[in-house]
């Protein structure tokens, strides 16, 4: 199975964001992951759809991870900005089934995200309308946190229930934890602080790819 890498721009230097995203694309990553935080669902505030629009010309698959309340209010803006995938939190929505249907109708990959403290069965009934499940392997809100290994069971359960769904993991991914999540069934991995902490983005991408064969 091909493992996709999805660098998060959260750990990037926002003052040099264009060149860093270009470096990610040149290193052959599969997606660029935009962490959108509203200061309500999670304490920090990051950026909105304009960030995506301004970087849409880099030519990568762009995805928005909405850590916001009432995420459905933002779908249209992020689709217009150039996102090909949007994921929102099951904990932030009263009507996730309908919102996933709407995302599919808008022609983008429909993703549902789930926090470490939420049982996997919260997304069970959504698996028929979700193209992707984003399993948080840290508590959302900040980059650079330690991987929560208790989440591995959740990844296995979702993979068992939905062999075909795209299963993405987010938080604390490095060459040690990547093989664990891949073994549990993940096929897409977000990576933030590891990527920016290495001498070069290209080297970090190589190290991550080598770690999971
Ligand atoms: C956390 C974000 C993640 C995070 C990943 O709320 O969703 O995308 O920035 O960063 P690392 O790889 O540093 O855990
Ligand atoms: Zn994220």
Tab-separated table of C-alpha atoms and ligand atoms in Angstrom, residues 8 10-11 33 35 37 65 67 134 136 138-145 170-173 190-194, ligand 1:
chain	number	residue	atom	x	y	z
A	8	UNK	CA	1.176	20.411	7.943
A	10	UNK	CA	1.574	24.651	11.196
A	11	UNK	CA	5.240	24.281	12.139
A	33	UNK	CA	-2.324	19.916	5.211
A	35	UNK	CA	-4.565	23.313	10.162
A	37	UNK	CA	-8.025	26.756	14.244
A	65	UNK	CA	-8.342	20.275	8.674
A	67	UNK	CA	-10.649	22.612	14.011
A	134	UNK	CA	-8.601	11.647	10.275
A	136	UNK	CA	-5.897	12.562	15.855
A	138	UNK	CA	-2.369	14.121	19.717
A	139	UNK	CA	-4.881	16.483	21.275
A	140	UNK	CA	-5.671	19.029	18.557
A	141	UNK	CA	-4.420	22.589	18.858
A	142	UNK	CA	-0.647	22.456	18.793
A	143	UNK	CA	2.196	21.003	16.801
A	144	UNK	CA	5.160	19.272	18.401
A	145	UNK	CA	3.295	17.114	20.905
A	170	UNK	CA	-2.319	13.487	12.636
A	171	UNK	CA	0.083	14.294	15.452
A	172	UNK	CA	3.485	13.160	16.675
A	173	UNK	CA	4.438	11.383	13.463
A	190	UNK	CA	0.342	14.279	8.571
A	191	UNK	CA	3.756	15.492	9.611
A	192	UNK	CA	4.597	18.892	11.045
A	193	UNK	CA	7.360	19.430	13.573
A	194	UNK	CA	9.452	16.447	12.459
B	1	LIG	C1	-2.597	19.573	15.619
B	1	LIG	C2	-2.573	19.560	14.102
B	1	LIG	C3	-1.489	18.756	13.482
B	1	LIG	C4	-0.122	19.081	13.936
B	1	LIG	C5	0.856	18.062	13.464
B	1	LIG	O1	-3.777	20.151	16.036
B	1	LIG	O2	-3.795	19.068	13.593
B	1	LIG	O3	-1.594	18.779	12.069
B	1	LIG	O4	0.289	20.351	13.594
B	1	LIG	O5	2.091	18.472	13.938
B	1	LIG	P1	3.152	17.488	14.571
B	1	LIG	O6	3.607	16.584	13.465
B	1	LIG	O7	4.189	18.400	15.079
B	1	LIG	O8	2.470	16.714	15.672
